Amino acid sequence: MKRLVPLTITFIVGFVLIFSVFLPPAEGLDQTFTLYFDIIAVFAFFLGGGNLMRVHINKLRRQKKDWGFSVVTIAGFLFMLAAGLFKIGNPGDIATAVDTQGSLFKTVFDYVINPLQSTMYSLLAFFVASASYRAFRAKNREATLLLIAAFVILLGRTPFGMMVTGWIPDSFSIFQIPNLAIWIMNSPNLAGQRAIIIGIGLGVISMSLRLILGVERSYLGDDNA
Amino acid sequence: MNRSTYILTAIVVLLFIVSWTLKAVSLSGEVDDNITRGFLITISAFLTLAIFSFLYKDNPFYKFAEHLFVGVSAAFWMCQGFWSTLVGNLFPRLSEGLSNFFMVPYQYSPYNITYWIPVILGLLLLMRLSSKAGWLSRWPLAFIVGTTAGLNFIRYLRSDFVVQVSSTFVPLLGNESHPWTGIGDFFSHLSLSASGQFMMILANWIIFLGVICGLIYFFFSKEHKGVFGFASRIGIWVLMITFGASFGYTVMGRISLLVGRLTFLFRDWLEIIS
Amino acid sequence: MPNIGVSISLLVIFGGLAWLLIRSISGREVDRRIIFVFIFVAVAAPLLFPITFQEKATSIVRDLFDRIEELPEGSHVLISFDFDPAMAPEVQPMANAISRHCLDKGHRVIFMSLWATGQSLMTTTLTNVILPEFPEKVDGRDYVNIGFKAGNEGVLNVIVSDFKKMFPTNVNGVPLDSMEIFEGIESCADLDFIVALGGGRPGPKEWVLFVGDPADVPIGVGVAAVVAPQLYPYYPQQVIGILGGIKGAAEYESELTHRRERFADMETPGLHMMGPQTLAHLVIMSFIIIGNIAFFRKKRSGSDSR
């Protein structure tokens, strides 16, 4: 029951979705299954939210280290949930989009989520700079190649590249840094990325087959019941 | 929290109020509206600076902002999922009453009853939160895994394998639109233009050999020595150039985000740039 | 005034870099926060004292521009906002420029998103760009916002053969059947062009795999710089053109301002960001050079002493 049912579900669903490509009458079933998948995805959002609350409520109850910040998480969660589910401040009716301009939900998105998320990722600019100074060394031939390619791209993707090498005549324009950057992207980068894509593609294909045929069962956990 | 933290918090609160007041005064429009907008822009700036404060060292303001982000984001995705997909796709197929309540058009079909399947599977997924009935969440998980595997199998096979392999077999001496015109023209134009035959031919050779050598590098079932080892070595070089290009683009992306945040601080909050 | 500001900033930055070089060569530690200050100044200075550059579109950007330009008036173009605030500084300028271009050309634009955050950012584009700049365009006839649906590539797998099964209504609950814009549109295969904007998963790659290739619909992509190199293997067979990062956005904006008179004076955030971008790139390259000089000097002195 704990293993057979999930393995059967995976097999049937996977099998139908693959064969619907070859069998047009099965296309309807393929769409229906995918629609089920989309609906279940929303429950996964709920699971994520529920789990987050569970973790922070536990932290709060046991007054673990930094429990005060858990209050911030819980309060932020409940506030946003209320703003979204009850469409507080939404200028339209119940059918209007939850993030209509002017609603509390959209306001929190614009003035809280937006600055927080974009600033968090922008911190990486500082860390990339620090890593460039401390770790980016031309220690061997491979690292030197990487470094040269990075330099060409960094220069070539700014107007400075053309300012420095714009004097090179058209007949030898490949040596203008922006053109060299384009060439790197279109040739060696394309070749390397394609090799990676083909490798990953083969991995995905074989893993999909293993999952559908029940060879790969790690997603079921290690419970042998 | 120690004494210095309390003092720092008090200073930040004070600065917040000053910034809010100044911002509200500087805005044009209705007074009430200005107070709200002033507050919102100030809170946005405060949260931005709170995250930036991590660059100095970990501190309570950063932790506050981080925890707030986690809570608000989780609820954001839940609400969007609820209104867009449950109200938009599920309720109109489940019940006419629910559709009327949420003011979405009811979609009648004799097979609508089957839409209870994802509801049941979705509820079973939530069982993961329970320690006793957690195993039941494997059923919807199996559905998710099966769907993903089924969807990906064909698409990756077609787009990331067949098409990519066929795109690798490029003409190695010119192509249909720019055929080989002889050795005289070979080195005369070192440019990206169509007349730059040398660069085009070189690019095609690099693509063809680069992909093959790159794949050889990833092939671990045979020892990398002799001709195979040489090809593998070429593969590493191609991959290194690829990673260098990716590094360049990554730097570019991260800097853009920082430009975006500083633009907000300078333009919307401090109003020192237009 | 800006020139003096730029000169002083450059002097401060490169003076600082010289100090960093001397310090590094002498083998003394440099606190990471000093590095951070350099980056901050390199980005802030060109914002405070703007330096503007001219951009010329590269062929990979021009291909996308030309495709939208060449489509006959009234063509159906779908623009998908598959990004979040972390990508917005790079991708939103592309979204705004492409939306302007499509609407000005008289195309019918369908806006949608595979990311919940994308729907809210789409609302921002609609509110700040489309409504004020195109008051003559009618919602439901010239453009429509069908919003976000959960399910990642699952959503694409449905709309590739049946649009209305996944999106029965627009974002405000109005049935798609009642809209002029959806006349003759049953699935993605009926669309004339798709622009996938994003940088994560699901994003442009999934559009190629699940819609572009199976339905044979031309796709153009605009992506955050981090993932742009990964999409080159799909060009030009599987994607028409690629806008990579803020440089791609700046090139598209440049093309739009030069080739469409109406937008000669439009806001060009992408182009304005190229100033700070350039200086920051130069500073990071200087860091790499200084770090390597110090490394090789240390290595040489190490081997000398042995």
Coordinates of C-alpha atoms in Angstrom, one line a residue, chain A residues 87 90 92-101 103 105-106, chain B residues 76 79-85 87-89 102-105, chain C residues 81 109-124 126-127 131 139-140 143-150 163 166-179 181-182:
Chain A
K87 CA -8.6 41.1 -1.1
N90 CA -8.9 45.9 -3.7
G92 CA -12.7 45.9 -7.7
D93 CA -15.1 43.1 -6.8
I94 CA -14.3 39.5 -5.8
A95 CA -13.6 38.6 -9.4
T96 CA -10.9 41.3 -9.8
A97 CA -7.3 40.2 -9.8
V98 CA -5.8 39.8 -6.4
D99 CA -2.9 42.1 -7.3
T100 CA -4.9 44.9 -8.8
Q101 CA -3.0 48.2 -8.5
S103 CA -4.9 46.7 -3.4
F105 CA -1.7 42.8 -1.6
K106 CA 0.0 44.7 -4.5
Chain B
F76 CA 2.1 35.7 -1.5
C79 CA -2.8 33.6 -2.4
Q80 CA -1.8 33.8 -6.0
G81 CA -2.1 30.1 -6.3
F82 CA -5.5 30.1 -4.6
W83 CA -7.1 32.9 -6.7
S84 CA -5.5 32.0 -10.1
T85 CA -5.7 28.2 -10.1
V87 CA -10.7 29.8 -8.1
G88 CA -9.8 30.1 -11.8
N89 CA -9.6 26.4 -12.8
F102 CA -16.4 33.8 -6.7
M103 CA -18.1 35.3 -9.7
V104 CA -16.3 33.0 -12.2
P105 CA -18.2 31.3 -15.1
Chain C
F81 CA 6.4 37.5 -17.7
V109 CA -0.8 41.2 -27.2
I110 CA -1.6 38.5 -24.7
F111 CA 0.1 38.9 -21.4
M112 CA 0.6 35.9 -19.1
S113 CA 2.9 34.5 -16.5
L114 CA 4.2 31.2 -15.1
W115 CA 5.5 32.9 -12.0
A116 CA 3.1 34.4 -9.3
T117 CA 5.5 37.3 -9.0
G118 CA 5.4 37.7 -12.7
Q119 CA 1.7 38.6 -12.6
S120 CA 2.3 41.4 -10.2
L121 CA 5.2 42.8 -12.2
M122 CA 3.0 42.5 -15.3
T123 CA 0.4 44.7 -13.5
T124 CA 3.2 47.2 -13.0
L126 CA 0.3 47.6 -17.6
T127 CA -0.2 50.4 -15.0
L131 CA -2.4 52.4 -19.8
D139 CA -8.5 45.7 -23.0
G140 CA -9.9 42.5 -24.6
Y143 CA -4.4 43.4 -25.4
V144 CA -5.4 41.1 -22.5
N145 CA -3.9 40.1 -19.2
I146 CA -4.7 36.5 -18.5
G147 CA -2.4 36.3 -15.5
F148 CA -0.6 33.6 -13.7
K149 CA -1.4 29.9 -13.4
A150 CA 0.4 27.4 -11.1
F163 CA -5.7 27.7 -24.4
M166 CA -6.1 26.4 -18.8
F167 CA -7.2 30.0 -19.0
P168 CA -11.0 30.1 -19.1
T169 CA -11.0 33.8 -18.1
N170 CA -8.7 36.7 -18.0
V171 CA -7.2 37.9 -14.8
N172 CA -10.5 39.7 -13.8
G173 CA -12.8 36.8 -14.4
V174 CA -14.0 37.8 -17.9
P175 CA -14.4 34.7 -20.2
L176 CA -11.8 34.6 -23.0
D177 CA -14.6 33.5 -25.4
S178 CA -16.2 36.9 -25.1
M179 CA -13.1 38.7 -26.1
I181 CA -8.6 39.3 -29.2
F182 CA -9.2 35.5 -28.8

